[in-house]
Short mmCIF file of C-alpha atoms in Angstrom, two decimals:
data_model
loop_
_atom_site.label_atom_id
_atom_site.label_comp_id
_atom_site.label_asym_id
_atom_site.label_seq_id
_atom_site.Cartn_x
_atom_site.Cartn_y
_atom_site.Cartn_z
CA MET A 17 11.81 -5.76 -31.57
CA GLU A 18 8.54 -4.18 -32.67
CA SER A 19 6.53 -5.60 -29.79
CA ALA A 20 8.80 -3.77 -27.31
CA VAL A 21 7.02 -0.48 -28.00
CA ARG A 22 3.88 -2.01 -26.50
CA TYR A 23 5.48 -2.41 -23.06
CA PHE A 24 6.50 -0.02 -20.34
CA ASN A 25 9.64 -0.71 -18.40
CA ARG A 26 8.56 -1.74 -14.89
CA GLU A 27 11.28 0.17 -13.10
CA LEU A 28 10.95 3.35 -15.12
CA SER A 29 7.18 3.22 -14.76
CA LEU A 30 7.57 2.97 -11.00
CA LEU A 31 9.81 6.05 -10.99
CA GLU A 32 7.05 7.93 -12.79
CA PHE A 33 4.62 6.84 -10.08
CA HIS A 34 7.00 8.21 -7.44
CA ASP A 35 7.04 11.49 -9.35
CA ARG A 36 3.24 11.60 -9.28
CA VAL A 37 3.36 11.16 -5.50
CA LEU A 38 5.82 14.05 -5.31
CA VAL A 39 3.53 16.23 -7.44
CA GLN A 40 0.98 15.98 -4.61
CA ALA A 41 3.44 17.97 -2.49
CA LEU A 42 3.00 20.85 -4.95
CA ASP A 43 -0.80 20.80 -4.90
CA GLU A 44 -1.92 23.96 -3.11
CA GLN A 45 -5.33 22.37 -2.43
CA VAL A 46 -3.65 19.80 -0.17
CA PRO A 47 -3.04 20.87 3.47
CA LEU A 48 0.55 21.92 4.13
CA LEU A 49 1.57 19.10 6.46
CA GLU A 50 0.03 16.57 4.09
CA ARG A 51 2.14 18.09 1.32
CA LEU A 52 5.23 17.53 3.47
CA ARG A 53 4.02 13.97 4.06
CA PHE A 54 3.80 13.37 0.29
CA LEU A 55 7.38 14.58 -0.08
CA CYS A 56 8.47 12.17 2.65
CA ILE A 57 6.56 9.31 1.02
CA SER A 58 8.27 10.09 -2.28
CA SER A 59 11.66 9.98 -0.61
CA THR A 60 10.95 6.74 1.25
CA ASN A 61 9.59 5.15 -1.92
CA LEU A 62 12.75 6.08 -3.79
CA ASP A 63 14.92 4.55 -1.06
CA GLU A 64 12.95 1.30 -1.25
CA PHE A 65 13.11 1.38 -5.05
CA PHE A 66 16.91 1.37 -4.92
CA GLU A 67 17.03 -1.33 -2.27
CA VAL A 68 14.70 -3.69 -4.12
CA ARG A 69 14.44 -2.91 -7.82
CA VAL A 70 17.92 -1.56 -8.49
CA GLY A 71 19.39 -4.28 -6.29
CA ALA A 72 17.71 -6.93 -8.45
CA LEU A 73 18.95 -5.27 -11.64
CA LYS A 74 22.49 -5.20 -10.28
CA GLN A 75 22.27 -8.91 -9.53
CA LYS A 76 21.14 -9.58 -13.11
CA MET A 77 24.04 -7.55 -14.45
CA GLU A 78 26.56 -9.30 -12.16
CA ALA A 79 25.23 -12.68 -13.29
CA ASN A 80 25.59 -11.60 -16.94
CA LEU A 81 21.87 -11.92 -17.54
CA ALA A 82 21.89 -9.05 -20.00
CA VAL A 83 18.77 -10.28 -21.78
CA ALA A 84 16.44 -7.50 -22.83
CA GLY A 85 13.05 -7.44 -21.15
CA PRO A 86 9.70 -7.21 -22.96
CA ASP A 87 10.29 -3.45 -23.29
CA GLY A 88 13.46 -4.10 -25.30
CA LEU A 89 15.82 -2.61 -22.69
CA SER A 90 18.76 -4.54 -21.32
CA PRO A 91 19.46 -4.31 -17.58
CA GLN A 92 22.36 -1.94 -18.36
CA GLN A 93 20.15 0.33 -20.46
CA THR A 94 17.51 0.27 -17.74
CA MET A 95 20.13 1.24 -15.13
CA GLU A 96 21.28 4.16 -17.26
CA ARG A 97 17.72 5.44 -17.62
CA ILE A 98 17.05 4.90 -13.92
CA SER A 99 20.13 6.94 -13.04
CA GLU A 100 19.04 9.83 -15.24
CA ARG A 101 15.43 9.82 -14.02
CA ALA A 102 16.31 9.29 -10.35
CA HIS A 103 18.72 12.23 -10.39
CA GLN A 104 15.94 14.40 -11.82
CA LEU A 105 13.52 13.16 -9.18
CA VAL A 106 15.90 13.81 -6.28
CA ALA A 107 16.63 17.31 -7.59
CA LYS A 108 12.89 17.93 -7.74
CA GLN A 109 12.48 16.66 -4.16
CA TYR A 110 15.11 19.10 -2.92
CA GLU A 111 13.54 21.94 -4.87
CA VAL A 112 10.06 21.21 -3.50
CA PHE A 113 11.40 20.99 0.04
CA ASN A 114 13.72 24.00 0.02
CA LYS A 115 11.90 26.41 -2.28
CA VAL A 116 8.26 25.54 -1.68
CA LEU A 117 7.56 23.72 1.56
CA LEU A 118 10.15 25.20 3.92
CA PRO A 119 9.08 28.79 3.22
CA LEU A 120 5.40 27.81 3.66
CA LEU A 121 6.18 26.03 6.91
CA GLU A 122 8.05 29.12 8.13
CA GLN A 123 4.99 31.25 7.38
CA GLN A 124 3.03 28.94 9.69
CA GLN A 125 5.69 29.25 12.43
CA ILE A 126 6.88 25.68 11.82
CA ARG A 127 10.64 25.47 11.77
CA ILE A 128 12.94 22.56 11.11
CA VAL A 129 15.96 23.08 13.30
CA LYS A 130 19.27 21.90 11.87
CA ARG A 131 21.37 19.63 14.05
CA SER A 132 24.09 22.28 14.23
CA GLN A 133 21.54 24.63 15.83
CA TRP A 134 20.24 22.25 18.53
CA THR A 135 20.54 23.46 22.10
CA GLY A 136 21.93 21.27 24.87
CA ALA A 137 18.40 20.71 26.18
CA GLN A 138 17.20 19.59 22.74
CA LYS A 139 20.12 17.18 22.36
CA SER A 140 19.45 15.75 25.81
CA TRP A 141 15.72 15.32 25.14
CA LEU A 142 16.41 13.64 21.81
CA LYS A 143 18.97 11.25 23.33
CA HIS A 144 16.53 10.29 26.07
CA TYR A 145 13.69 9.84 23.57
CA PHE A 146 15.82 7.69 21.28
CA GLU A 147 17.13 5.49 24.08
CA ASN A 148 13.72 4.98 25.71
CA GLU A 149 11.27 5.01 22.81
CA VAL A 150 13.08 4.18 19.56
CA LEU A 151 15.97 1.89 20.44
CA PRO A 152 13.84 -0.71 22.27
CA VAL A 153 11.75 -1.32 19.13
CA LEU A 154 14.54 -1.18 16.55
CA SER A 155 15.20 -4.38 14.66
CA PRO A 156 18.37 -4.73 12.61
CA ILE A 157 17.78 -5.75 9.02
#
């Protein structure tokens, strides 16, 4: 399929976009909290990618629609490449968070407190906040 080399795989191309968003978290010219925001966007985008794009691919595979797309990849081949690339992307997210952003946040006196380190007062405040501010606007999907 010679024409397949002319096309990018939609799903794999989208993963590369998510990587470019994550790269913004490494840009030292971007303010620190914005860098953290880019990391969060990257993570949220990846979650949605699996819900929507990978979900659709799984449905094609379950329905035995193993027809190759314009890029020449079957749904199974696409899933294999997604798995490999997504694992790389998640590893990069963890590295950016733990080795780059957390130490920079600490330098600015910004700490992310682990649940196991919450005080009773923090737990109580969070429970009250959730029950009064978050729960009333939650909609099950």
